[in-house]
Amino acid sequence: MLLTVDIGNTTVAVAGFVGERPAFLRRLPAGREEGPRDWAAALRALLAGAGPFRGAALSSVVPALTGPVADALACVTGGRVLTVGRDTPTGLPLGDYDGAALGMDRVVDCVAALARYAPPLAVFDMGTATTLSVVDREGVFRGGMILAGLSLSLDALSARAAQLPPVTLSPPEGLVGTDTERCMRYGAIYGAAGAVEGIAARLEEQFGPLTVVLTGGNGAYVRPLLRIPVVWEPMLTHLGLRELWLRQEP
């Protein structure tokens, strides 16, 4: 079994693959300032009953966690651990994009999307932040956008507006909110859906007809509301990590 690990700002998502088939997806909170030994113990508890493991592939947008989790994965799997970074040959040309601060999760998403769909592509990853990654017809990464994620937007509203309460995301029951909580929740979710639709339309004016790929935990709230064709790939980052690990397998 191969492990793929996506370290985000909120969670550490761990998936196991048996061949091409994802066997499970489990999560740990990302806000743990612990060393490799503690992470290894947490991973062993999380993965109880799974294995054996042939190795792991890891991407991270939290530098402080990258090293400890990678070391823990080496202990837990006893195999090769690929940490996707600037020097990893991904096969994705960056063109004119300044890749110095490019999140590797966006690169991994594009690798997975290109392995499945013909470009041009627009990849929306809806997590703590919503990222858009654009790949042109020649398979070159052209850049994209970074927007505040749904939960982050709601948290900012409740923190900065005295009369707005904390709100937990859940699917909308209608279009027009009938109380403050629903107004905030509907605004975040329908606003995100409108952003995806509007941005995709503008991208098509520049790049021509494209495939819109949607992923990320918050994408599940937005997907049912979209009025444009999209491909739903909830495990896109993990599929890309598996792809990169296999490409570098000895």
CSV table of N, CA, C and O in Angstrom, one decimal, residues 50-161:
chain,number,residue,atom,x,y,z
A,50,ALA,N,-4.2,-0.9,8.8
A,50,ALA,CA,-3.8,-0.7,7.4
A,50,ALA,C,-2.4,-1.1,7.3
A,50,ALA,O,-1.6,-1.2,8.2
A,51,GLY,N,-2.0,-1.4,6.0
A,51,GLY,CA,-0.6,-1.7,5.7
A,51,GLY,C,-0.5,-3.1,5.2
A,51,GLY,O,-1.5,-3.8,5.1
A,52,PRO,N,0.7,-3.6,4.9
A,52,PRO,CA,2.0,-2.9,5.0
A,52,PRO,C,2.1,-1.8,4.0
A,52,PRO,O,1.4,-1.8,3.0
A,53,PHE,N,3.1,-0.9,4.2
A,53,PHE,CA,3.2,0.3,3.3
A,53,PHE,C,4.6,0.2,2.5
A,53,PHE,O,5.6,-0.2,3.1
A,54,ARG,N,4.5,0.5,1.3
A,54,ARG,CA,5.7,0.5,0.4
A,54,ARG,C,6.4,1.8,0.4
A,54,ARG,O,7.6,1.9,0.0
A,55,GLY,N,5.8,2.9,0.9
A,55,GLY,CA,6.4,4.2,0.9
A,55,GLY,C,5.3,5.3,1.0
A,55,GLY,O,4.1,4.9,1.3
A,56,ALA,N,5.7,6.5,0.8
A,56,ALA,CA,4.7,7.6,0.9
A,56,ALA,C,5.2,8.8,0.0
A,56,ALA,O,6.4,8.9,-0.3
A,57,ALA,N,4.2,9.5,-0.4
A,57,ALA,CA,4.4,10.8,-1.1
A,57,ALA,C,3.7,11.9,-0.3
A,57,ALA,O,2.6,11.8,0.2
A,58,LEU,N,4.4,13.0,-0.2
A,58,LEU,CA,4.0,14.1,0.7
A,58,LEU,C,4.1,15.5,0.0
A,58,LEU,O,5.0,15.8,-0.7
A,59,SER,N,3.0,16.3,0.1
A,59,SER,CA,3.1,17.7,-0.2
A,59,SER,C,2.6,18.5,0.9
A,59,SER,O,1.8,18.0,1.7
A,60,SER,N,3.1,19.7,1.1
A,60,SER,CA,2.8,20.5,2.2
A,60,SER,C,2.8,22.0,1.9
A,60,SER,O,3.6,22.5,1.1
A,61,VAL,N,1.9,22.7,2.5
A,61,VAL,CA,1.9,24.2,2.5
A,61,VAL,C,2.2,24.7,3.9
A,61,VAL,O,2.0,25.9,4.1
A,62,VAL,N,2.6,23.9,4.8
A,62,VAL,CA,3.0,24.3,6.1
A,62,VAL,C,4.4,23.9,6.4
A,62,VAL,O,4.7,22.8,6.8
A,63,PRO,N,5.4,24.7,6.0
A,63,PRO,CA,6.8,24.3,6.1
A,63,PRO,C,7.2,23.8,7.5
A,63,PRO,O,8.1,22.8,7.5
A,64,ALA,N,6.7,24.3,8.5
A,64,ALA,CA,7.1,23.8,9.9
A,64,ALA,C,6.7,22.3,10.1
A,64,ALA,O,7.3,21.7,10.9
A,65,LEU,N,5.7,21.8,9.4
A,65,LEU,CA,5.3,20.4,9.5
A,65,LEU,C,6.0,19.5,8.5
A,65,LEU,O,6.0,18.3,8.7
A,66,THR,N,6.5,20.0,7.5
A,66,THR,CA,7.0,19.2,6.4
A,66,THR,C,8.1,18.2,6.9
A,66,THR,O,7.9,17.0,6.6
A,67,GLY,N,9.1,18.7,7.5
A,67,GLY,CA,10.2,17.8,8.0
A,67,GLY,C,9.7,16.8,9.0
A,67,GLY,O,10.0,15.6,8.8
A,68,PRO,N,9.1,17.2,10.1
A,68,PRO,CA,8.7,16.2,11.1
A,68,PRO,C,7.7,15.1,10.5
A,68,PRO,O,7.9,14.0,10.9
A,69,VAL,N,6.8,15.5,9.7
A,69,VAL,CA,5.9,14.5,9.1
A,69,VAL,C,6.6,13.6,8.1
A,69,VAL,O,6.4,12.4,8.1
A,70,ALA,N,7.5,14.1,7.3
A,70,ALA,CA,8.3,13.3,6.4
A,70,ALA,C,9.1,12.3,7.2
A,70,ALA,O,9.2,11.1,6.8
A,71,ASP,N,9.8,12.7,8.2
A,71,ASP,CA,10.6,11.8,9.1
A,71,ASP,C,9.7,10.7,9.7
A,71,ASP,O,10.1,9.5,9.8
A,72,ALA,N,8.5,11.1,10.2
A,72,ALA,CA,7.6,10.2,10.8
A,72,ALA,C,7.1,9.2,9.8
A,72,ALA,O,7.0,8.0,10.1
A,73,LEU,N,6.8,9.6,8.5
A,73,LEU,CA,6.4,8.7,7.5
A,73,LEU,C,7.5,7.6,7.2
A,73,LEU,O,7.2,6.5,6.9
A,74,ALA,N,8.7,8.1,7.2
A,74,ALA,CA,9.8,7.1,6.9
A,74,ALA,C,9.9,6.1,8.0
A,74,ALA,O,10.1,4.9,7.7
A,75,CYS,N,9.6,6.4,9.3
A,75,CYS,CA,9.6,5.5,10.3
A,75,CYS,C,8.4,4.5,10.2
A,75,CYS,O,8.5,3.3,10.4
A,76,VAL,N,7.2,5.1,9.9
A,76,VAL,CA,6.0,4.3,9.8
A,76,VAL,C,6.0,3.3,8.7
A,76,VAL,O,5.5,2.2,8.8
A,77,THR,N,6.5,3.8,7.5
A,77,THR,CA,6.4,2.9,6.3
A,77,THR,C,7.6,2.1,6.1
A,77,THR,O,7.5,1.0,5.5
A,78,GLY,N,8.8,2.5,6.6
A,78,GLY,CA,10.0,1.8,6.3
A,78,GLY,C,10.4,1.8,4.9
A,78,GLY,O,11.3,1.1,4.4
A,79,GLY,N,9.8,2.7,4.1
A,79,GLY,CA,10.1,2.8,2.6
A,79,GLY,C,10.4,4.2,2.2
A,79,GLY,O,10.7,5.1,3.1
A,80,ARG,N,10.5,4.4,0.9
A,80,ARG,CA,10.9,5.7,0.4
A,80,ARG,C,9.8,6.7,0.6
A,80,ARG,O,8.6,6.4,0.4
A,81,VAL,N,10.2,7.9,1.0
A,81,VAL,CA,9.2,9.0,1.2
A,81,VAL,C,9.6,10.1,0.2
A,81,VAL,O,10.7,10.7,0.2
A,82,LEU,N,8.7,10.4,-0.7
A,82,LEU,CA,8.9,11.5,-1.7
A,82,LEU,C,8.2,12.8,-1.1
A,82,LEU,O,7.0,12.8,-0.9
A,83,THR,N,9.0,13.8,-0.8
A,83,THR,CA,8.5,15.1,-0.4
A,83,THR,C,8.5,16.0,-1.6
A,83,THR,O,9.6,16.4,-2.1
A,84,VAL,N,7.4,16.3,-2.2
A,84,VAL,CA,7.3,17.1,-3.4
A,84,VAL,C,7.8,18.6,-3.1
A,84,VAL,O,7.2,19.2,-2.2
A,85,GLY,N,8.8,19.0,-3.8
A,85,GLY,CA,9.3,20.4,-3.5
A,85,GLY,C,9.8,21.0,-4.8
A,85,GLY,O,9.5,20.5,-5.9
A,86,ARG,N,10.5,22.1,-4.7
A,86,ARG,CA,10.9,22.9,-5.9
A,86,ARG,C,11.7,22.1,-6.8
A,86,ARG,O,11.7,22.3,-8.0
A,87,ASP,N,12.5,21.1,-6.3
A,87,ASP,CA,13.5,20.4,-7.1
A,87,ASP,C,12.9,19.1,-7.6
A,87,ASP,O,13.5,18.3,-8.4
A,88,THR,N,11.6,18.8,-7.3
A,88,THR,CA,11.0,17.6,-7.8
A,88,THR,C,10.6,17.7,-9.2
A,88,THR,O,10.0,18.6,-9.6
A,89,PRO,N,11.1,16.8,-10.1
A,89,PRO,CA,10.7,16.8,-11.5
A,89,PRO,C,9.2,16.4,-11.7
A,89,PRO,O,8.9,15.2,-11.6
A,90,THR,N,8.4,17.4,-11.8
A,90,THR,CA,6.9,17.1,-11.9
A,90,THR,C,6.4,17.0,-13.3
A,90,THR,O,5.3,16.5,-13.6
A,91,GLY,N,7.2,17.5,-14.3
A,91,GLY,CA,6.8,17.4,-15.7
A,91,GLY,C,5.8,18.5,-16.0
A,91,GLY,O,5.2,18.6,-17.1
A,92,LEU,N,5.6,19.5,-15.1
A,92,LEU,CA,4.7,20.6,-15.4
A,92,LEU,C,5.5,21.9,-15.6
A,92,LEU,O,6.0,22.4,-14.7
A,93,PRO,N,5.6,22.4,-16.9
A,93,PRO,CA,6.3,23.6,-17.1
A,93,PRO,C,5.6,24.8,-16.5
A,93,PRO,O,4.4,24.9,-16.5
A,94,LEU,N,6.4,25.7,-15.8
A,94,LEU,CA,5.8,26.8,-15.2
A,94,LEU,C,5.7,28.1,-16.0
A,94,LEU,O,5.2,29.1,-15.6
A,95,GLY,N,6.3,28.0,-17.2
A,95,GLY,CA,6.2,29.1,-18.1
A,95,GLY,C,6.8,30.4,-17.5
A,95,GLY,O,7.9,30.4,-17.0
A,96,ASP,N,6.1,31.5,-17.5
A,96,ASP,CA,6.6,32.8,-17.0
A,96,ASP,C,6.2,32.9,-15.5
A,96,ASP,O,6.5,34.0,-14.9
A,97,TYR,N,5.6,31.9,-14.9
A,97,TYR,CA,5.1,32.1,-13.5
A,97,TYR,C,6.3,32.1,-12.6
A,97,TYR,O,7.3,31.3,-12.7
A,98,ASP,N,6.3,33.0,-11.6
A,98,ASP,CA,7.4,33.0,-10.6
A,98,ASP,C,7.1,31.9,-9.5
A,98,ASP,O,6.2,32.0,-8.7
A,99,GLY,N,7.8,30.8,-9.6
A,99,GLY,CA,7.5,29.6,-8.8
A,99,GLY,C,8.1,29.7,-7.4
A,99,GLY,O,8.0,28.7,-6.7
A,100,ALA,N,8.8,30.8,-7.1
A,100,ALA,CA,9.5,30.8,-5.8
A,100,ALA,C,8.6,30.5,-4.6
A,100,ALA,O,9.0,29.9,-3.6
A,101,ALA,N,7.4,31.0,-4.6
A,101,ALA,CA,6.5,30.8,-3.5
A,101,ALA,C,5.2,30.0,-3.9
A,101,ALA,O,4.2,30.1,-3.2
A,102,LEU,N,5.3,29.3,-5.0
A,102,LEU,CA,4.2,28.5,-5.5
A,102,LEU,C,3.9,27.3,-4.6
A,102,LEU,O,4.8,26.5,-4.4
A,103,GLY,N,2.7,27.2,-4.1
A,103,GLY,CA,2.3,26.1,-3.3
A,103,GLY,C,2.4,24.8,-4.1
A,103,GLY,O,1.8,24.7,-5.1
A,104,MET,N,3.1,23.8,-3.5
A,104,MET,CA,3.3,22.6,-4.3
A,104,MET,C,2.0,21.8,-4.4
A,104,MET,O,1.8,20.9,-5.3
A,105,ASP,N,1.0,22.1,-3.6
A,105,ASP,CA,-0.3,21.4,-3.7
A,105,ASP,C,-1.0,21.8,-5.0
A,105,ASP,O,-1.6,21.0,-5.7
A,106,ARG,N,-0.8,23.0,-5.5
A,106,ARG,CA,-1.3,23.5,-6.8
A,106,ARG,C,-0.6,22.7,-7.9
A,106,ARG,O,-1.3,22.3,-8.9
A,107,VAL,N,0.7,22.5,-7.8
A,107,VAL,CA,1.4,21.8,-8.8
A,107,VAL,C,0.9,20.3,-8.9
A,107,VAL,O,0.6,19.8,-10.0
A,108,VAL,N,0.8,19.7,-7.7
A,108,VAL,CA,0.3,18.3,-7.6
A,108,VAL,C,-1.1,18.2,-8.2
A,108,VAL,O,-1.4,17.2,-8.9
A,109,ASP,N,-2.0,19.1,-7.9
A,109,ASP,CA,-3.3,19.1,-8.5
A,109,ASP,C,-3.3,19.1,-10.0
A,109,ASP,O,-4.0,18.4,-10.7
A,110,CYS,N,-2.4,20.0,-10.5
A,110,CYS,CA,-2.3,20.1,-12.0
A,110,CYS,C,-1.8,18.8,-12.6
A,110,CYS,O,-2.2,18.4,-13.7
A,111,VAL,N,-0.8,18.2,-12.0
A,111,VAL,CA,-0.2,16.9,-12.5
A,111,VAL,C,-1.3,15.9,-12.5
A,111,VAL,O,-1.5,15.2,-13.5
A,112,ALA,N,-2.2,15.8,-11.5
A,112,ALA,CA,-3.2,14.8,-11.5
A,112,ALA,C,-4.3,15.1,-12.6
A,112,ALA,O,-4.7,14.2,-13.3
A,113,ALA,N,-4.6,16.4,-12.7
A,113,ALA,CA,-5.6,16.8,-13.7
A,113,ALA,C,-5.1,16.5,-15.1
A,113,ALA,O,-5.9,16.0,-16.0
A,114,LEU,N,-3.9,16.8,-15.4
A,114,LEU,CA,-3.3,16.6,-16.7
A,114,LEU,C,-3.2,15.1,-17.0
A,114,LEU,O,-3.3,14.7,-18.2
A,115,ALA,N,-3.1,14.2,-16.0
A,115,ALA,CA,-3.0,12.8,-16.2
A,115,ALA,C,-4.4,12.2,-16.6
A,115,ALA,O,-4.5,11.1,-17.1
A,116,ARG,N,-5.4,13.0,-16.4
A,116,ARG,CA,-6.8,12.5,-16.6
A,116,ARG,C,-7.6,13.3,-17.7
A,116,ARG,O,-8.5,12.7,-18.3
A,117,TYR,N,-7.3,14.5,-17.9
A,117,TYR,CA,-8.1,15.4,-18.8
A,117,TYR,C,-7.2,16.2,-19.7
A,117,TYR,O,-6.0,16.6,-19.4
A,118,ALA,N,-7.7,16.4,-20.9
A,118,ALA,CA,-6.9,17.2,-21.9
A,118,ALA,C,-7.0,18.7,-21.5
A,118,ALA,O,-8.0,19.2,-21.2
A,119,PRO,N,-5.9,19.4,-21.6
A,119,PRO,CA,-5.9,20.9,-21.4
A,119,PRO,C,-6.6,21.6,-22.6
A,119,PRO,O,-6.7,21.0,-23.6
A,120,PRO,N,-7.0,22.9,-22.3
A,120,PRO,CA,-6.7,23.7,-21.1
A,120,PRO,C,-7.6,23.3,-20.0
A,120,PRO,O,-8.7,22.7,-20.1
A,121,LEU,N,-7.1,23.6,-18.7
A,121,LEU,CA,-7.8,23.2,-17.5
A,121,LEU,C,-7.8,24.4,-16.5
A,121,LEU,O,-6.9,25.2,-16.5
A,122,ALA,N,-8.9,24.4,-15.8
A,122,ALA,CA,-9.0,25.3,-14.7
A,122,ALA,C,-9.3,24.5,-13.4
A,122,ALA,O,-10.3,23.8,-13.4
A,123,VAL,N,-8.4,24.4,-12.5
A,123,VAL,CA,-8.5,23.6,-11.3
A,123,VAL,C,-8.8,24.5,-10.1
A,123,VAL,O,-8.0,25.3,-9.7
A,124,PHE,N,-10.0,24.3,-9.5
A,124,PHE,CA,-10.4,25.0,-8.3
A,124,PHE,C,-10.2,24.0,-7.1
A,124,PHE,O,-10.9,23.0,-7.1
A,125,ASP,N,-9.4,24.4,-6.2
A,125,ASP,CA,-9.2,23.6,-5.0
A,125,ASP,C,-9.7,24.4,-3.8
A,125,ASP,O,-9.1,25.4,-3.4
A,126,MET,N,-10.8,23.9,-3.2
A,126,MET,CA,-11.5,24.7,-2.2
A,126,MET,C,-11.3,24.1,-0.8
A,126,MET,O,-11.9,23.2,-0.3
A,127,GLY,N,-10.2,24.7,-0.2
A,127,GLY,CA,-9.9,24.3,1.2
A,127,GLY,C,-9.9,25.5,2.1
A,127,GLY,O,-10.8,26.3,2.0
A,128,THR,N,-8.9,25.7,3.0
A,128,THR,CA,-8.8,26.8,3.8
A,128,THR,C,-8.8,28.1,2.9
A,128,THR,O,-9.5,29.1,3.2
A,129,ALA,N,-8.0,28.1,1.9
A,129,ALA,CA,-8.1,29.0,0.8
A,129,ALA,C,-8.7,28.3,-0.4
A,129,ALA,O,-8.6,27.1,-0.5
A,130,THR,N,-9.3,29.1,-1.3
A,130,THR,CA,-9.7,28.6,-2.6
A,130,THR,C,-8.6,29.0,-3.6
A,130,THR,O,-8.4,30.2,-3.8
A,131,THR,N,-8.0,28.0,-4.2
A,131,THR,CA,-7.0,28.3,-5.2
A,131,THR,C,-7.5,27.9,-6.6
A,131,THR,O,-8.2,26.9,-6.8
A,132,LEU,N,-7.2,28.7,-7.6
A,132,LEU,CA,-7.4,28.4,-9.0
A,132,LEU,C,-6.0,28.2,-9.7
A,132,LEU,O,-5.2,29.1,-9.5
A,133,SER,N,-5.9,27.1,-10.4
A,133,SER,CA,-4.7,26.9,-11.2
A,133,SER,C,-5.1,26.7,-12.6
A,133,SER,O,-5.9,25.8,-12.9
A,134,VAL,N,-4.4,27.4,-13.5
A,134,VAL,CA,-4.8,27.3,-14.9
A,134,VAL,C,-3.6,26.7,-15.7
A,134,VAL,O,-2.5,27.1,-15.6
A,135,VAL,N,-4.0,25.7,-16.5
A,135,VAL,CA,-3.0,25.1,-17.5
A,135,VAL,C,-3.5,25.3,-18.9
A,135,VAL,O,-4.7,25.0,-19.2
A,136,ASP,N,-2.6,25.8,-19.7
A,136,ASP,CA,-3.1,26.2,-21.1
A,136,ASP,C,-3.1,25.0,-22.0
A,136,ASP,O,-2.8,23.8,-21.6
A,137,ARG,N,-3.4,25.2,-23.3
A,137,ARG,CA,-3.6,24.1,-24.2
A,137,ARG,C,-2.3,23.3,-24.4
A,137,ARG,O,-2.4,22.1,-24.8
A,138,GLU,N,-1.2,23.9,-24.2
A,138,GLU,CA,0.1,23.3,-24.4
A,138,GLU,C,0.6,22.5,-23.1
A,138,GLU,O,1.7,22.0,-23.1
A,139,GLY,N,-0.2,22.6,-22.1
A,139,GLY,CA,0.1,21.9,-20.8
A,139,GLY,C,1.1,22.7,-19.9
A,139,GLY,O,1.7,22.2,-19.1
A,140,VAL,N,1.1,24.0,-20.1
A,140,VAL,CA,1.9,24.9,-19.4
A,140,VAL,C,1.1,25.6,-18.3
A,140,VAL,O,0.0,26.1,-18.5
A,141,PHE,N,1.7,25.6,-17.1
A,141,PHE,CA,1.0,26.3,-15.9
A,141,PHE,C,1.1,27.8,-16.2
A,141,PHE,O,2.2,28.4,-16.3
A,142,ARG,N,-0.1,28.4,-16.2
A,142,ARG,CA,-0.1,29.9,-16.5
A,142,ARG,C,-0.4,30.7,-15.3
A,142,ARG,O,-0.4,32.0,-15.4
A,143,GLY,N,-0.7,30.1,-14.1
A,143,GLY,CA,-1.0,30.9,-12.9
A,143,GLY,C,-2.4,30.7,-12.5
A,143,GLY,O,-2.9,29.6,-12.7
A,144,GLY,N,-3.0,31.7,-11.8
A,144,GLY,CA,-4.3,31.5,-11.4
A,144,GLY,C,-4.7,32.6,-10.4
A,144,GLY,O,-4.4,33.7,-10.5
A,145,MET,N,-5.4,32.2,-9.3
A,145,MET,CA,-5.9,33.1,-8.3
A,145,MET,C,-5.9,32.4,-7.0
A,145,MET,O,-5.9,31.2,-6.9
A,146,ILE,N,-5.9,33.2,-5.9
A,146,ILE,CA,-6.1,32.7,-4.5
A,146,ILE,C,-7.1,33.5,-3.9
A,146,ILE,O,-7.0,34.8,-3.8
A,147,LEU,N,-8.2,32.9,-3.4
A,147,LEU,CA,-9.3,33.5,-2.8
A,147,LEU,C,-9.5,33.0,-1.4
A,147,LEU,O,-9.0,31.9,-1.0
A,148,ALA,N,-10.1,33.8,-0.5
A,148,ALA,CA,-10.4,33.3,0.8
A,148,ALA,C,-11.3,32.1,0.8
A,148,ALA,O,-12.3,32.2,0.0
A,149,GLY,N,-11.1,31.1,1.5
A,149,GLY,CA,-12.0,29.9,1.5
A,149,GLY,C,-13.3,30.2,2.2
A,149,GLY,O,-13.5,31.3,2.9
A,150,LEU,N,-14.2,29.3,2.1
A,150,LEU,CA,-15.6,29.6,2.6
A,150,LEU,C,-15.6,29.8,4.1
A,150,LEU,O,-16.1,30.8,4.6
A,151,SER,N,-14.9,28.9,4.9
A,151,SER,CA,-14.9,29.0,6.3
A,151,SER,C,-14.1,30.2,6.8
A,151,SER,O,-14.5,30.9,7.7
A,152,LEU,N,-13.0,30.5,6.1
A,152,LEU,CA,-12.2,31.7,6.4
A,152,LEU,C,-13.0,32.9,6.2
A,152,LEU,O,-12.9,33.9,7.0
A,153,SER,N,-13.8,33.0,5.1
A,153,SER,CA,-14.6,34.2,4.9
A,153,SER,C,-15.6,34.4,6.0
A,153,SER,O,-15.9,35.5,6.5
A,154,LEU,N,-16.3,33.3,6.4
A,154,LEU,CA,-17.3,33.4,7.5
A,154,LEU,C,-16.6,33.8,8.8
A,154,LEU,O,-17.2,34.6,9.6
A,155,ASP,N,-15.5,33.2,9.1
A,155,ASP,CA,-14.8,33.5,10.3
A,155,ASP,C,-14.4,35.0,10.3
A,155,ASP,O,-14.5,35.7,11.4
A,156,ALA,N,-14.0,35.5,9.2
A,156,ALA,CA,-13.6,37.0,9.1
A,156,ALA,C,-14.8,37.9,9.4
A,156,ALA,O,-14.7,38.9,10.1
A,157,LEU,N,-16.0,37.5,8.8
A,157,LEU,CA,-17.2,38.3,9.0
A,157,LEU,C,-17.6,38.3,10.5
A,157,LEU,O,-17.9,39.4,11.0
A,158,SER,N,-17.6,37.1,11.1
A,158,SER,CA,-18.0,37.1,12.5
A,158,SER,C,-17.0,37.8,13.4
A,158,SER,O,-17.4,38.3,14.5
A,159,ALA,N,-15.7,37.8,13.1
A,159,ALA,CA,-14.7,38.4,13.9
A,159,ALA,C,-14.7,39.9,13.8
A,159,ALA,O,-14.4,40.6,14.7
A,160,ARG,N,-15.1,40.4,12.6
A,160,ARG,CA,-14.9,41.9,12.3
A,160,ARG,C,-16.2,42.6,12.4
A,160,ARG,O,-16.2,43.9,12.4
A,161,ALA,N,-17.4,41.9,12.4
A,161,ALA,CA,-18.7,42.6,12.5
A,161,ALA,C,-19.4,42.2,13.8
A,161,ALA,O,-19.6,41.1,14.0
